[in-house]
Tab-separated table of N, CA and C and ligand atoms in Angstrom:
chain	number	residue	atom	x	y	z
A	1	MET	N	0.806	-1.171	0.001
A	1	MET	CA	-0.036	-0.015	-0.045
A	1	MET	C	0.882	1.258	-0.014
A	2	HIS	N	0.330	2.249	-0.605
A	2	HIS	CA	1.098	3.447	-0.849
A	2	HIS	C	1.208	4.416	0.438
A	3	GLY	N	2.332	4.929	0.740
A	3	GLY	CA	2.479	5.899	1.865
A	3	GLY	C	1.929	5.497	3.152
A	4	MET	N	2.202	4.230	3.457
A	4	MET	CA	1.689	3.606	4.635
A	4	MET	C	2.638	3.686	5.828
A	5	CYS	N	2.004	4.065	7.035
A	5	CYS	CA	2.875	3.943	8.206
A	5	CYS	C	2.336	2.990	9.156
A	6	VAL	N	3.210	2.193	9.861
A	6	VAL	CA	2.854	1.348	10.881
A	6	VAL	C	3.430	1.727	12.208
A	7	PHE	N	2.680	1.774	13.270
A	7	PHE	CA	3.179	2.261	14.556
A	7	PHE	C	3.318	1.023	15.532
A	8	SER	N	4.186	1.184	16.467
A	8	SER	CA	4.538	0.116	17.399
A	8	SER	C	3.211	-0.275	18.162
A	9	THR	N	2.181	0.633	18.243
A	9	THR	CA	0.937	0.428	18.901
A	9	THR	C	0.063	-0.440	18.040
A	10	GLY	N	0.540	-0.770	16.873
A	10	GLY	CA	-0.323	-1.536	15.922
A	10	GLY	C	-1.290	-0.674	15.030
A	11	GLU	N	-1.258	0.579	15.336
A	11	GLU	CA	-2.059	1.491	14.476
A	11	GLU	C	-1.408	1.771	13.139
A	12	ARG	N	-2.211	2.108	12.101
A	12	ARG	CA	-1.651	2.424	10.844
A	12	ARG	C	-2.137	3.669	10.423
A	13	ALA	N	-1.419	4.352	9.493
A	13	ALA	CA	-1.907	5.567	8.870
A	13	ALA	C	-1.434	5.599	7.405
A	14	GLY	N	-2.319	5.929	6.611
A	14	GLY	CA	-1.897	5.968	5.099
A	14	GLY	C	-2.638	7.241	4.466
A	15	TYR	N	-2.120	7.488	3.331
A	15	TYR	CA	-2.694	8.612	2.451
A	15	TYR	C	-4.249	8.311	2.332
A	16	PRO	N	-5.129	9.227	2.571
A	16	PRO	CA	-6.464	8.935	2.312
A	16	PRO	C	-6.840	8.616	0.814
A	17	MET	N	-7.888	7.992	0.765
A	17	MET	CA	-8.293	7.461	-0.607
A	17	MET	C	-8.381	8.506	-1.662
A	18	PHE	N	-8.789	9.740	-1.337
A	18	PHE	CA	-8.946	10.723	-2.331
A	18	PHE	C	-7.621	11.111	-2.960
A	19	TYR	N	-6.463	10.847	-2.231
A	19	TYR	CA	-5.153	11.055	-2.828
A	19	TYR	C	-4.903	10.164	-4.002
A	20	ARG	N	-5.268	8.881	-3.799
A	20	ARG	CA	-5.284	7.948	-4.923
A	20	ARG	C	-5.966	8.387	-6.118
A	21	ASN	N	-7.095	9.082	-5.933
A	21	ASN	CA	-7.856	9.540	-7.044
A	21	ASN	C	-7.216	10.551	-7.819
A	22	THR	N	-6.422	11.456	-7.163
A	22	THR	CA	-5.533	12.475	-7.852
A	22	THR	C	-4.507	11.779	-8.713
A	23	GLU	N	-3.944	10.713	-8.102
A	23	GLU	CA	-2.945	10.002	-8.813
A	23	GLU	C	-3.493	9.370	-10.098
A	24	LYS	N	-4.702	8.750	-9.943
A	24	LYS	CA	-5.315	8.210	-11.090
A	24	LYS	C	-5.582	9.251	-12.226
A	25	LYS	N	-5.964	10.479	-11.707
A	25	LYS	CA	-6.250	11.546	-12.628
A	25	LYS	C	-4.906	11.914	-13.402
A	26	LEU	N	-3.896	11.954	-12.578
A	26	LEU	CA	-2.579	12.322	-13.162
A	26	LEU	C	-2.208	11.313	-14.306
A	27	ALA	N	-2.421	9.963	-14.105
A	27	ALA	CA	-2.152	9.012	-15.029
A	27	ALA	C	-2.947	9.187	-16.340
A	28	ARG	N	-4.156	9.578	-16.093
A	28	ARG	CA	-5.015	9.807	-17.293
A	28	ARG	C	-4.599	11.034	-18.107
A	29	GLU	N	-4.248	12.085	-17.404
A	29	GLU	CA	-3.808	13.355	-18.042
A	29	GLU	C	-2.494	13.076	-18.782
A	30	GLN	N	-1.601	12.233	-18.184
A	30	GLN	CA	-0.356	11.934	-18.851
A	30	GLN	C	-0.598	11.114	-20.061
A	31	ARG	N	-1.509	10.177	-20.032
A	31	ARG	CA	-1.824	9.384	-21.271
A	31	ARG	C	-2.354	10.329	-22.383
A	32	LYS	N	-3.223	11.296	-21.883
A	32	LYS	CA	-3.647	12.268	-22.966
A	32	LYS	C	-2.554	13.015	-23.582
A	33	LEU	N	-1.703	13.473	-22.747
A	33	LEU	CA	-0.521	14.253	-23.235
A	33	LEU	C	0.272	13.458	-24.261
A	34	SER	N	0.404	12.122	-23.967
A	34	SER	CA	1.262	11.357	-24.913
A	34	SER	C	0.635	11.189	-26.302
A	35	ARG	N	-0.675	11.512	-26.331
A	35	ARG	CA	-1.314	11.376	-27.630
A	35	ARG	C	-1.353	12.721	-28.333
A	36	CYS	N	-1.018	13.801	-27.635
A	36	CYS	CA	-1.056	15.148	-28.251
A	36	CYS	C	0.275	15.295	-29.092
A	37	GLN	N	0.146	16.073	-30.124
A	37	GLN	CA	1.290	16.293	-30.889
A	37	GLN	C	2.172	17.279	-30.247
A	38	ARG	N	3.374	17.008	-30.170
A	38	ARG	CA	4.348	17.842	-29.484
A	38	ARG	C	4.362	19.193	-30.164
A	39	GLY	N	4.448	20.234	-29.287
A	39	GLY	CA	4.514	21.682	-29.770
A	39	GLY	C	3.205	22.146	-30.214
A	40	SER	N	2.193	21.444	-30.273
A	40	SER	CA	0.806	21.951	-30.644
A	40	SER	C	0.177	22.704	-29.449
A	41	ARG	N	-0.851	23.406	-29.741
A	41	ARG	CA	-1.523	24.173	-28.703
A	41	ARG	C	-2.124	23.251	-27.633
A	42	ASN	N	-2.685	22.088	-28.114
A	42	ASN	CA	-3.377	21.141	-27.275
A	42	ASN	C	-2.217	20.582	-26.362
A	43	TYR	N	-1.097	20.350	-26.937
A	43	TYR	CA	-0.028	19.726	-26.199
A	43	TYR	C	0.420	20.676	-25.082
A	44	GLU	N	0.487	21.907	-25.368
A	44	GLU	CA	0.934	23.003	-24.241
A	44	GLU	C	-0.120	22.980	-23.215
A	45	LYS	N	-1.436	22.986	-23.578
A	45	LYS	CA	-2.474	22.993	-22.653
A	45	LYS	C	-2.518	21.754	-21.761
A	46	GLN	N	-2.328	20.660	-22.352
A	46	GLN	CA	-2.289	19.371	-21.595
A	46	GLN	C	-1.138	19.325	-20.670
A	47	LYS	N	-0.043	19.885	-21.100
A	47	LYS	CA	1.181	19.861	-20.311
A	47	LYS	C	0.948	20.642	-18.975
A	48	LYS	N	0.133	21.732	-19.129
A	48	LYS	CA	-0.200	22.507	-17.948
A	48	LYS	C	-1.083	21.728	-16.946
A	49	ARG	N	-2.010	20.937	-17.564
A	49	ARG	CA	-2.887	20.072	-16.724
A	49	ARG	C	-2.096	19.122	-15.933
A	50	VAL	N	-1.136	18.451	-16.624
A	50	VAL	CA	-0.324	17.555	-15.959
A	50	VAL	C	0.533	18.132	-14.841
A	51	ALA	N	1.043	19.304	-15.005
A	51	ALA	CA	1.780	20.048	-13.999
A	51	ALA	C	0.912	20.381	-12.859
A	52	LEU	N	-0.361	20.757	-13.143
A	52	LEU	CA	-1.305	21.139	-12.010
A	52	LEU	C	-1.532	19.895	-11.154
A	53	CYS	N	-1.673	18.712	-11.839
A	53	CYS	CA	-1.877	17.422	-11.114
A	53	CYS	C	-0.702	17.131	-10.262
A	54	HIS	N	0.440	17.320	-10.766
A	54	HIS	CA	1.689	16.990	-9.883
A	54	HIS	C	1.620	17.971	-8.763
A	55	GLU	N	1.279	19.131	-8.963
A	55	GLU	CA	1.288	20.107	-7.797
A	55	GLU	C	0.329	19.735	-6.793
A	56	LYS	N	-0.833	19.310	-7.192
A	56	LYS	CA	-1.900	18.912	-6.254
A	56	LYS	C	-1.516	17.753	-5.442
A	57	ILE	N	-0.860	16.753	-6.078
A	57	ILE	CA	-0.373	15.641	-5.337
A	57	ILE	C	0.627	16.032	-4.334
A	58	ARG	N	1.644	16.795	-4.728
A	58	ARG	CA	2.721	17.239	-3.783
A	58	ARG	C	1.926	17.942	-2.611
A	59	ASN	N	1.022	18.801	-2.871
A	59	ASN	CA	0.411	19.521	-1.750
A	59	ASN	C	-0.334	18.654	-0.855
A	60	GLN	N	-0.981	17.635	-1.361
A	60	GLN	CA	-1.800	16.685	-0.596
A	60	GLN	C	-0.864	15.821	0.309
A	61	ARG	N	0.295	15.452	-0.336
A	61	ARG	CA	1.302	14.659	0.609
A	61	ARG	C	1.761	15.564	1.658
A	62	LYS	N	2.161	16.712	1.336
A	62	LYS	CA	2.650	17.622	2.353
A	62	LYS	C	1.669	17.799	3.439
A	63	ASP	N	0.528	18.084	3.087
A	63	ASP	CA	-0.638	18.305	4.045
A	63	ASP	C	-0.814	17.067	4.947
A	64	PHE	N	-0.812	15.891	4.333
A	64	PHE	CA	-0.924	14.624	5.128
A	64	PHE	C	0.237	14.474	6.082
A	65	GLN	N	1.452	14.844	5.572
A	65	GLN	CA	2.727	14.632	6.408
A	65	GLN	C	2.717	15.607	7.592
A	66	HIS	N	2.265	16.884	7.261
A	66	HIS	CA	2.116	17.897	8.297
A	66	HIS	C	1.254	17.450	9.449
A	67	LYS	N	-0.013	16.943	9.126
A	67	LYS	CA	-0.946	16.540	10.037
A	67	LYS	C	-0.459	15.361	10.834
A	68	LEU	N	0.224	14.477	10.239
A	68	LEU	CA	0.574	13.201	10.948
A	68	LEU	C	1.745	13.539	11.900
A	69	SER	N	2.730	14.432	11.447
A	69	SER	CA	3.790	14.715	12.253
A	69	SER	C	3.464	15.598	13.436
A	70	ALA	N	2.415	16.462	13.160
A	70	ALA	CA	1.959	17.400	14.201
A	70	ALA	C	1.278	16.611	15.281
A	71	GLY	N	0.503	15.470	14.897
A	71	GLY	CA	-0.153	14.659	15.841
A	71	GLY	C	0.783	13.907	16.684
A	72	LEU	N	1.869	13.369	16.136
A	72	LEU	CA	2.855	12.625	16.810
A	72	LEU	C	3.610	13.499	17.779
A	73	ALA	N	3.957	14.717	17.302
A	73	ALA	CA	4.789	15.514	18.164
A	73	ALA	C	3.947	16.023	19.347
A	74	GLU	N	2.619	16.103	19.115
A	74	GLU	CA	1.751	16.562	20.209
A	74	GLU	C	1.646	15.473	21.293
A	75	ASN	N	1.502	14.145	20.858
A	75	ASN	CA	1.157	13.072	21.725
A	75	ASN	C	2.299	12.283	22.414
A	76	TYR	N	3.478	12.482	21.761
A	76	TYR	CA	4.671	11.642	22.264
A	76	TYR	C	5.866	12.549	22.665
A	77	ASP	N	6.580	12.143	23.684
A	77	ASP	CA	7.661	12.859	24.246
A	77	ASP	C	8.864	12.529	23.276
A	78	ALA	N	8.949	11.409	22.710
A	78	ALA	CA	10.013	11.028	21.861
A	78	ALA	C	9.535	10.104	20.789
A	79	VAL	N	9.955	10.097	19.528
A	79	VAL	CA	9.576	9.245	18.487
A	79	VAL	C	10.860	8.558	17.980
A	80	CYS	N	10.831	7.213	17.975
A	80	CYS	CA	11.947	6.493	17.436
A	80	CYS	C	11.604	6.116	15.968
A	81	VAL	N	12.566	6.317	15.098
A	81	VAL	CA	12.384	5.925	13.654
A	81	VAL	C	13.580	5.242	13.160
A	82	GLU	N	13.427	4.500	12.045
A	82	GLU	CA	14.547	3.971	11.388
A	82	GLU	C	15.120	5.070	10.513
A	83	ASP	N	16.428	5.203	10.585
A	83	ASP	CA	17.083	6.159	9.730
A	83	ASP	C	16.784	5.998	8.260
A	84	LEU	N	16.870	7.062	7.598
A	84	LEU	CA	16.486	7.077	6.203
A	84	LEU	C	16.896	5.895	5.416
A	85	ASN	N	15.981	5.259	4.760
A	85	ASN	CA	16.317	4.353	3.678
A	85	ASN	C	15.125	4.202	2.828
A	86	LEU	N	15.173	3.478	1.754
A	86	LEU	CA	13.986	3.367	0.852
A	86	LEU	C	12.895	2.588	1.443
A	87	LYS	N	13.214	1.637	2.177
A	87	LYS	CA	12.184	0.767	2.819
A	87	LYS	C	11.396	1.608	3.846
A	88	GLY	N	12.081	2.504	4.480
A	88	GLY	CA	11.509	3.462	5.358
A	88	GLY	C	10.693	2.819	6.530
A	89	MET	N	11.370	1.977	7.296
A	89	MET	CA	10.676	1.478	8.484
A	89	MET	C	10.921	2.512	9.561
A	90	ALA	N	9.898	2.687	10.462
A	90	ALA	CA	10.116	3.607	11.487
A	90	ALA	C	9.437	3.062	12.821
A	91	GLY	N	9.765	3.725	13.860
A	91	GLY	CA	9.439	3.163	15.127
A	91	GLY	C	8.176	3.698	15.856
A	92	GLY	N	7.229	3.761	15.687
A	92	GLY	CA	6.822	3.087	14.678
A	92	GLY	C	6.149	3.400	13.475
A	93	LEU	N	6.867	3.834	12.566
A	93	LEU	CA	6.287	4.162	11.353
A	93	LEU	C	6.899	3.254	10.274
A	94	HIS	N	6.105	2.966	9.392
A	94	HIS	CA	6.599	2.184	8.203
A	94	HIS	C	5.923	2.734	6.957
A	95	PHE	N	6.791	3.341	6.078
A	95	PHE	CA	6.273	3.848	4.827
A	95	PHE	C	6.423	2.740	3.818
A	96	GLY	N	5.445	2.508	3.018
A	96	GLY	CA	5.385	1.560	1.956
A	96	GLY	C	6.490	1.843	0.922
A	97	LYS	N	6.668	0.840	0.090
A	97	LYS	CA	7.726	0.957	-0.932
A	97	LYS	C	7.430	2.061	-1.964
A	98	GLY	N	6.108	2.368	-2.095
A	98	GLY	CA	5.796	3.308	-3.100
A	98	GLY	C	6.058	4.801	-2.829
A	99	VAL	N	6.701	5.003	-1.765
A	99	VAL	CA	7.061	6.318	-1.337
A	99	VAL	C	7.838	7.137	-2.462
A	100	HIS	N	7.261	8.177	-2.967
A	100	HIS	CA	7.932	8.811	-4.003
A	100	HIS	C	8.719	10.099	-3.506
A	101	ASP	N	9.358	10.743	-4.366
A	101	ASP	CA	10.071	11.993	-4.128
A	101	ASP	C	10.567	12.228	-2.611
A	102	ASN	N	11.221	11.255	-2.112
A	102	ASN	CA	11.813	11.233	-0.868
A	102	ASN	C	10.806	11.612	0.256
A	103	GLY	N	9.549	11.159	0.140
A	103	GLY	CA	8.490	11.519	1.115
A	103	GLY	C	8.930	11.212	2.436
A	104	TYR	N	9.615	10.080	2.718
A	104	TYR	CA	9.932	9.706	4.060
A	104	TYR	C	11.025	10.677	4.670
A	105	GLY	N	11.967	11.088	3.896
A	105	GLY	CA	12.943	12.018	4.342
A	105	GLY	C	12.346	13.390	4.723
A	106	LEU	N	11.466	13.865	3.929
A	106	LEU	CA	10.749	15.161	4.260
A	106	LEU	C	9.848	15.008	5.438
A	107	PHE	N	9.359	13.844	5.507
A	107	PHE	CA	8.391	13.651	6.728
A	107	PHE	C	9.255	13.619	8.045
A	108	LEU	N	10.367	12.987	8.012
A	108	LEU	CA	11.314	12.897	9.109
A	108	LEU	C	11.768	14.299	9.595
A	109	SER	N	12.067	15.160	8.554
A	109	SER	CA	12.578	16.550	8.898
A	109	SER	C	11.394	17.304	9.521
A	110	MET	N	10.162	17.083	8.996
A	110	MET	CA	9.022	17.745	9.597
A	110	MET	C	8.824	17.405	11.021
A	111	LEU	N	8.805	16.042	11.212
A	111	LEU	CA	8.585	15.493	12.535
A	111	LEU	C	9.739	16.051	13.481
A	112	GLU	N	10.936	16.018	13.067
A	112	GLU	CA	12.069	16.446	13.828
A	112	GLU	C	11.909	17.892	14.360
A	113	TYR	N	11.589	18.748	13.410
A	113	TYR	CA	11.467	20.199	13.873
A	113	TYR	C	10.287	20.378	14.786
A	114	LYS	N	9.158	19.713	14.546
A	114	LYS	CA	7.994	19.809	15.428
A	114	LYS	C	8.270	19.281	16.711
A	115	LEU	N	9.024	18.156	16.849
A	115	LEU	CA	9.365	17.663	18.212
A	115	LEU	C	10.329	18.671	18.905
A	116	GLU	N	11.305	19.173	18.199
A	116	GLU	CA	12.261	20.039	18.738
A	116	GLU	C	11.651	21.243	19.292
A	117	GLU	N	10.688	21.868	18.541
A	117	GLU	CA	9.871	23.047	18.983
A	117	GLU	C	9.283	22.839	20.383
A	118	ARG	N	8.886	21.591	20.602
A	118	ARG	CA	8.275	21.299	21.948
A	118	ARG	C	9.284	20.710	22.929
A	119	GLY	N	10.528	20.805	22.652
A	119	GLY	CA	11.498	20.248	23.498
A	119	GLY	C	11.515	18.677	23.562
A	120	LYS	N	11.069	18.155	22.443
A	120	LYS	CA	11.058	16.614	22.531
A	120	LYS	C	12.112	16.035	21.516
A	121	TYR	N	12.133	14.721	21.416
A	121	TYR	CA	13.182	14.139	20.642
A	121	TYR	C	12.739	13.206	19.397
A	122	LEU	N	13.533	13.251	18.403
A	122	LEU	CA	13.488	12.323	17.421
A	122	LEU	C	14.687	11.379	17.512
A	123	ILE	N	14.428	10.201	17.737
A	123	ILE	CA	15.633	9.217	17.914
A	123	ILE	C	15.741	8.319	16.659
A	124	LYS	N	16.901	8.449	15.974
A	124	LYS	CA	17.050	7.681	14.763
A	124	LYS	C	17.814	6.365	15.011
A	125	VAL	N	17.214	5.238	14.577
A	125	VAL	CA	17.871	3.948	14.758
A	125	VAL	C	18.548	3.622	13.438
A	126	ASP	N	19.719	3.060	13.631
A	126	ASP	CA	20.564	2.774	12.458
A	126	ASP	C	19.803	1.812	11.537
A	127	ARG	N	19.889	2.122	10.260
A	127	ARG	CA	19.169	1.355	9.229
A	127	ARG	C	19.616	-0.116	9.128
A	128	TYR	N	20.744	-0.386	9.646
A	128	TYR	CA	21.249	-1.755	9.601
A	128	TYR	C	20.785	-2.619	10.781
A	129	PHE	N	20.231	-1.942	11.754
A	129	PHE	CA	19.586	-2.580	12.907
A	129	PHE	C	18.574	-3.596	12.312
A	130	ALA	N	18.602	-5.001	12.763
A	130	ALA	CA	17.840	-5.917	12.142
A	130	ALA	C	16.389	-5.946	12.692
A	131	SER	N	15.644	-4.717	12.488
A	131	SER	CA	14.375	-4.669	13.191
A	131	SER	C	13.384	-5.677	12.794
A	132	SER	N	13.483	-6.182	11.563
A	132	SER	CA	12.447	-7.162	11.062
A	132	SER	C	12.643	-8.580	11.592
A	133	LYS	N	13.982	-8.900	11.774
A	133	LYS	CA	14.375	-10.303	12.141
A	133	LYS	C	14.269	-10.626	13.628
A	134	ILE	N	14.322	-9.658	14.466
A	134	ILE	CA	14.337	-9.866	15.885
A	134	ILE	C	12.929	-10.031	16.465
A	135	CYS	N	12.737	-10.945	17.372
A	135	CYS	CA	11.397	-11.151	17.996
A	135	CYS	C	11.284	-10.129	19.074
A	136	SER	N	10.320	-9.238	19.035
A	136	SER	CA	10.051	-8.140	19.951
A	136	SER	C	9.693	-8.601	21.253
A	137	VAL	N	9.438	-9.885	21.458
A	137	VAL	CA	8.981	-10.444	22.780
A	137	VAL	C	10.195	-11.044	23.477
A	138	CYS	N	10.896	-12.001	22.847
A	138	CYS	CA	12.032	-12.759	23.550
A	138	CYS	C	13.341	-12.283	23.073
A	139	GLY	N	13.446	-11.491	22.066
A	139	GLY	CA	14.722	-10.987	21.612
A	139	GLY	C	15.545	-11.870	20.634
A	140	LYS	N	14.931	-13.139	20.395
A	140	LYS	CA	15.702	-13.992	19.549
A	140	LYS	C	15.761	-13.441	18.091
A	141	LYS	N	16.805	-13.773	17.468
A	141	LYS	CA	16.968	-13.168	16.020
A	141	LYS	C	16.948	-14.278	15.043
A	142	LYS	N	16.053	-14.130	13.945
A	142	LYS	CA	15.948	-15.084	12.914
A	142	LYS	C	17.106	-14.901	11.901
A	143	ALA	N	17.570	-16.023	11.384
A	143	ALA	CA	18.637	-15.931	10.356
A	143	ALA	C	18.104	-15.287	9.021
A	144	GLU	N	16.891	-15.776	8.785
A	144	GLU	CA	16.264	-15.313	7.488
A	144	GLU	C	14.845	-14.967	7.760
A	145	LEU	N	14.321	-13.944	7.024
A	145	LEU	CA	12.903	-13.611	7.069
A	145	LEU	C	12.654	-13.138	5.608
A	146	SER	N	11.889	-13.793	4.914
A	146	SER	CA	11.543	-13.409	3.505
A	146	SER	C	10.529	-12.370	3.555
A	147	LEU	N	10.538	-11.523	2.599
A	147	LEU	CA	9.520	-10.348	2.448
A	147	LEU	C	8.100	-10.824	2.356
A	148	SER	N	7.925	-12.042	1.881
A	148	SER	CA	6.589	-12.499	1.769
A	148	SER	C	5.966	-12.926	3.065
A	149	GLU	N	6.791	-13.191	4.097
A	149	GLU	CA	6.266	-13.473	5.436
A	149	GLU	C	5.679	-12.269	6.090
A	150	ARG	N	4.388	-12.080	6.113
A	150	ARG	CA	3.784	-10.848	6.559
A	150	ARG	C	3.519	-10.996	8.115
A	151	ILE	N	3.490	-12.210	8.678
A	151	ILE	CA	3.337	-12.458	10.024
A	151	ILE	C	4.684	-12.973	10.644
A	152	TYR	N	5.042	-12.347	11.725
A	152	TYR	CA	6.214	-12.829	12.459
A	152	TYR	C	5.901	-13.949	13.454
A	153	TYR	N	6.526	-15.183	13.213
A	153	TYR	CA	6.256	-16.300	14.138
A	153	TYR	C	7.490	-16.557	14.926
A	154	CYS	N	7.410	-16.766	16.281
A	154	CYS	CA	8.599	-17.060	17.052
A	154	CYS	C	8.326	-18.329	17.882
A	155	GLU	N	9.370	-19.088	18.187
A	155	GLU	CA	9.217	-20.221	19.049
A	155	GLU	C	8.690	-19.940	20.395
A	156	CYS	N	8.834	-18.724	20.833
A	156	CYS	CA	8.382	-18.300	22.112
A	156	CYS	C	6.816	-18.164	22.188
A	157	GLY	N	6.186	-18.326	21.052
A	157	GLY	CA	4.799	-18.056	20.950
A	157	GLY	C	4.315	-16.751	20.400
A	158	ASN	N	5.324	-15.888	20.251
A	158	ASN	CA	4.881	-14.568	19.613
A	158	ASN	C	4.423	-14.672	18.228
A	159	ARG	N	3.338	-14.135	17.933
A	159	ARG	CA	2.773	-14.157	16.599
A	159	ARG	C	2.230	-12.759	16.298
A	160	MET	N	2.828	-12.071	15.426
A	160	MET	CA	2.562	-10.648	15.290
A	160	MET	C	2.695	-10.197	13.847
A	161	ASP	N	2.011	-9.161	13.513
A	161	ASP	CA	2.262	-8.479	12.166
A	161	ASP	C	3.650	-8.121	12.035
A	162	ARG	N	4.274	-8.435	10.887
A	162	ARG	CA	5.693	-8.263	10.678
A	162	ARG	C	6.164	-6.834	10.843
A	163	ASP	N	5.319	-5.835	10.406
A	163	ASP	CA	5.642	-4.433	10.522
A	163	ASP	C	5.556	-3.952	11.888
A	164	VAL	N	4.442	-4.406	12.644
A	164	VAL	CA	4.316	-3.963	14.056
A	164	VAL	C	5.494	-4.544	14.894
A	165	ASN	N	5.878	-5.775	14.699
A	165	ASN	CA	6.969	-6.439	15.328
A	165	ASN	C	8.306	-5.500	15.147
A	166	ALA	N	8.524	-5.064	13.873
A	166	ALA	CA	9.726	-4.270	13.546
A	166	ALA	C	9.555	-2.883	14.236
A	167	ALA	N	8.330	-2.390	14.283
A	167	ALA	CA	8.168	-1.059	14.860
A	167	ALA	C	8.489	-1.104	16.390
A	168	VAL	N	8.005	-2.184	16.990
A	168	VAL	CA	8.255	-2.372	18.478
A	168	VAL	C	9.850	-2.420	18.735
A	169	ASN	N	10.504	-3.156	17.851
A	169	ASN	CA	11.985	-3.303	17.909
A	169	ASN	C	12.680	-1.945	17.829
A	170	ILE	N	12.242	-1.172	16.913
A	170	ILE	CA	12.783	0.155	16.597
A	170	ILE	C	12.559	0.969	17.852
A	171	MET	N	11.362	1.005	18.450
A	171	MET	CA	11.117	1.687	19.645
A	171	MET	C	11.948	1.292	20.769
A	172	ASN	N	12.152	0.026	20.994
A	172	ASN	CA	12.996	-0.483	22.125
A	172	ASN	C	14.500	-0.098	21.894
A	173	GLU	N	14.925	-0.267	20.611
A	173	GLU	CA	16.273	0.117	20.370
A	173	GLU	C	16.438	1.732	20.553
A	174	GLY	N	15.506	2.440	20.100
A	174	GLY	CA	15.548	3.901	20.332
A	174	GLY	C	15.667	4.258	21.831
A	175	LYS	N	14.844	3.531	22.577
A	175	LYS	CA	14.897	3.763	24.023
A	175	LYS	C	16.289	3.494	24.649
A	176	ARG	N	16.857	2.348	24.057
A	176	ARG	CA	18.172	1.966	24.536
A	176	ARG	C	19.169	2.975	24.266
A	177	ILE	N	19.239	3.540	22.979
A	177	ILE	CA	20.119	4.531	22.497
A	177	ILE	C	19.879	5.785	23.469
A	178	PHE	N	18.674	6.158	23.698
A	178	PHE	CA	18.403	7.379	24.332
A	178	PHE	C	18.917	7.256	25.743
A	179	THR	N	18.776	6.119	26.472
A	179	THR	CA	19.198	6.009	27.860
A	179	THR	C	20.825	6.028	27.908
A	180	GLU	N	21.414	5.442	26.823
A	180	GLU	CA	22.761	5.444	26.827
A	180	GLU	C	23.317	6.843	26.651
A	181	CYS	N	22.656	7.699	25.891
A	181	CYS	CA	23.137	9.091	25.656
A	181	CYS	C	22.820	10.014	26.826
A	182	ALA	N	21.781	9.684	27.548
A	182	ALA	CA	21.266	10.613	28.567
A	182	ALA	C	22.226	10.617	29.808
B	1	ZN	ZN1	10.252	-14.817	20.632
């Protein structure tokens, strides 16, 4: 799913459905553009429509990210996230693979300044921390975990959504880092 976040509490947040509609509209307008003759008046008009769609999508994303980061900064004293990478796991946020235009990076900087304004902390966990492979209940680490395994199973009896398990691990690792630094 596109622009998806998973929290250690098990909650999820994603771009509302109407954002998808704007994306579909963009695809339609782009197809139309490809059928216009380059340099013609129709082509120039259509190019403007495509640009407007892009702008609308950018604004909708920004709006969503502002609201989400403001809510987190309001409700938590510290937020632990996985440091920037494409997969974008965070503690607990998880952005889906479809994240475009560095959405996760922009989101993190928004979240960081909103937390700082309130004297709170954004704690970044190293991207090489094996957040997905560790059992968040007993701490045992799996040698392998394929991407198709959506549920994390452990011998200890833990059975958990894969992303929520990772988010809890990131939160715990963030806490550990924070206490070490404090
Ligand atoms: Zn376990």
